Amino acid sequence: MTLQELVNRAASLYSDRKAVWFDECNDKPPTFYTYATVVKLAVELTAFLQKHCEQQGNLEIGLYCYPGIDLPSWILGILQVPAAYSPIDPDAPPMLSAYFMKKSNLQHILVENDKINKFQMSHAGFFCHNSSTIEHTGLTLFQMYVSNTDLNSQVDNMKSKHEPFKAATGNLQPGYTICPDQTKTKTSEGGYMDVGQKDSLAYILHTSGTTGIPKIVRVPHKCIVPNIQHLKSIFQITQDDMLFLASPLTFDPSVVELFLALSSGASILVVPNTVKMMPVELSAALFRHHHVTVLQATPTLLRRFGSHIIRSAVLSANSSLRVLALGGEAFPVLNLLKSWKHKKNKTSIFNLYGITEVSSWATCYKIPEEVFSADLRTDLPIPLGSPLLGTKVEVRDTNGSAVLEGEGQIFIGGEERICFLDDEITVPLGTMRETGDFVRVQNSKLFFLGRKDNQIKRHGKRFNIECLQQSALGVLDDSTRISKDAVFVYSGGDSLKALRFYDEIEMLVGKAVPGLLEVILSHSIEEVYRHILKILFPDENQLMNYDSVMKRKLSGNSGENFHGKCIKLKSERGLEVASGLIPFIAVSRGNNFFSMDFNKSFMQPHNTVQVGVEVLQQPSFLHLVTPSIMKSHVQGYETEKILTVMNKASKPNCCSVQQIHAESSDVTMAELALGIRWKSNTRKCVDASPLIVIPSKEVSASVYVGSHSHAMQAIDLNLGEIKWEKNLGDRIESSACISKCGNFIVVGCYDGLVYVLQSSDGEIHWTFVTEDAVKSSAVVDSSSGLVYIGSHDEHVYALDIYKKACIWKLHCEGGAVFSSPCLSSFPHHLYVATLRGLLLAVNPVTGNKIWKSFLGKPLFSSPHCNEKYICVGCVDGNLYCYNHSGEKVWQFSTNGPVFSSPCISSLTKQEIFFGSHDRFIYCCNMEGNLLWKFEVTSSVYGTPFVFQSDNLKNKIFLAAVSTDGKVWILNAKSGTAEGVDKLPGEVFSSPVVWGTKLVVGCRNDYVYCLDLYITGKKKS
């Protein structure tokens, strides 16, 4: 029996039933295919592949796509050739994908049509293009070159990094065959399974590498079909069920999800990957719109919903969910699961365990319903359960002997539950694979303990890296495993999640861990683990080399000259710094304005306040002006929405406190709308905030912004066209700033470098090396031209970008500098906040400390100042206000961490605006009294922005974003909503407004420019 035979049998019985649903979770209605349609499209694809693919031996075909409506027919079409399919993740690093495609010896790759450019750019020179295209299926066939010297050498280089030694008898990697007598596995029949057996393979995957060297895994139909058949019986799947494709295609549980549904006449629901990162939208799709009945998922995916949604939808009293099967990670603790599950909830919950090397699941355990009763203990561990059909499970000690009671390593196999790893040609029937997982055997039940070699027991306490990995998975938006080599922030973490991870670890170990937050934000899980052990067990010799591990290593910078801590890159062409200044205005987050040599003729004549030539040190006192060239046009939007304005009928007294909710009912109607003017694809999340530079000469205004894709883009503000793009050495979260002369932009990078790029074309003028990631955004002193920036190496630097020199650096007493420094002109102070909770006042000329104040909790918020005060937010939920002498004047408390930086603007001279993770936007006066607060639909991470435009009736507005992607336009005086729009992804960037254009980054990989305009008159 094969996977395709299972589907075709079901299709013959249920041809008119809906096989697959695809829901983009937007304004478009969901689409579906019946079983008849899926089979018809699969037959067309099969015929095409049989015609164009050479069938010598077993045929293996790559599939480069995102999940969509056509996915089941594409997979079925490949299987029916017959061929094995190999999913390739378009978001994986190109060299890694090329390595696995080469190592798998894939000759043919099917590429989704709208991913062709991405595929060709990522793998230029690796493949030749077969000109034949597939009608009605959205795919194009590519053929791999038989020989490519460059690729081979790159693959060999990667292989040498990942495979420093061959697996030998006494030093085997998990997943390879282990036998007590160190000989080949013997079976009763002495038979072998051969990878060359015709039409035997179903799919090809690679392991994540969490158990050692990543391995190619070729999975025969004989291995996976028993899994499908047994789980179908255990879960009692029928044609009335709706299953969800929760797993990535490169994660083998996706095979179980697809074929459990399609072999039963049931339906499979598919959503875009971005929706899986949006808990509210995902829960609505699964449980309100499509009534999913069977959900197989990692505990991470379940946790991502959050306790409120789990209780109200997933495990509510009237939930549609019949089966919740959790696997791929350690099972959640029962008391937590019990707190989520409503007393009247009827969902059956299962614990699944398995490894990719014996795809997919090996054991299954149903949680007894009585466990959730009030009288029973819920602190007991959950067993792994019984072996599935055809699967054999053994526990062995270090000598290879069977363990009947006690601890040992688990081995998985079976007569025909066999996969081929890497270059294996034949494998003995009955082979048992080492898992690297240790269990405790008690009363014939297996209880998971952790990974091999990762457990340390000191002073009677057990602490292992799995505890850490599971804590990280608990706060990350990631549905797969996280390896010990993974850096927390690269795995989907951000400041808030890092803080939650920090709190969970301190609860786990039962004591404070100094320096922990900085390590989480910049280093791997293993290094976080080592840092904790160093604090817990300072006398251990094994940790003596920790400090050297933590130092950033700068290597491989060919063609660069090192001068102390500076790297001077030789430009491809001669570069001369312009002697004159370019007149411009620069606008960045939090109402930071920087203008140089602007003449009044450039200003729009109708503005009541003009910028003139005010300087940077008091940026918050510059008014936003609206140049005449910034007229908005309603026509030509990519999308256009008319939004209902919600204003209270009566205006509040400015001294009274007003709480406004997003769902106001007592409203008058105005018609302020936001429409997408343009969006620019950066290929990865955009957490950085934009910098807008408006030159006085006849040159269009530019938006400068960086991305997690390493790309720095300059975009035309009006047209959305990319003027230039420059790839830096790593992820960019730092927001750019403009130099005094206007010729350069300065931006920090995760590779520890501060980049100085030419603003005209992105060419590198200079790079300065720090010893750790630079997430801080630079600030420029317009009198001296010096650039000030912080680093996670716990220093703040003063840089002369014209002399290419570091003027001074200051150690911030053990705290990484995440936020941006703030300059004050009178007195001339530089304010720096650290993740150790220190607020420092520094002399900008000498780098000497003037005063410091310890707030006790990390400061992610950037300090902002006016002529009297400095304000900064803290993760303890407070906004702190100091005078320039270092005396605390007041503090204002919210109900959540404050990552948002305070916004102080001369348009509203007595108000301070900021957001909190308690889902409120706050407005306080300079005495620390609340004027109003507005409740939004999610946490507020970014910094608000105050603006005014005569095109918008000269009202003073406040722009703010919540992390669920909503863009809020509020009346800055009253705090009432004037308009709202929603972007299709999370937002951690801060909005910047120029005229009637709002620019902000989004985690769906795009930078957006929204036009704001009034479409009608007020209605009664």
Short mmCIF file of C-alpha atoms in Angstrom, two decimals, residues 25 133 425 613 627 643 659 669 752 936:
data_model
loop_
_atom_site.label_atom_id
_atom_site.label_comp_id
_atom_site.label_asym_id
_atom_site.label_seq_id
_atom_site.Cartn_x
_atom_site.Cartn_y
_atom_site.Cartn_z
CA CYS A 25 -7.74 35.00 6.54
CA THR A 133 5.59 24.87 -17.98
CA ILE A 425 21.94 1.88 0.18
CA VAL A 613 17.52 76.06 10.96
CA PRO A 627 5.70 70.61 2.08
CA LEU A 643 -12.72 54.01 7.81
CA GLN A 659 -10.30 56.26 29.02
CA MET A 669 -19.03 60.11 11.92
CA GLY A 752 28.65 44.01 15.61
CA VAL A 936 -6.14 49.18 21.56
#
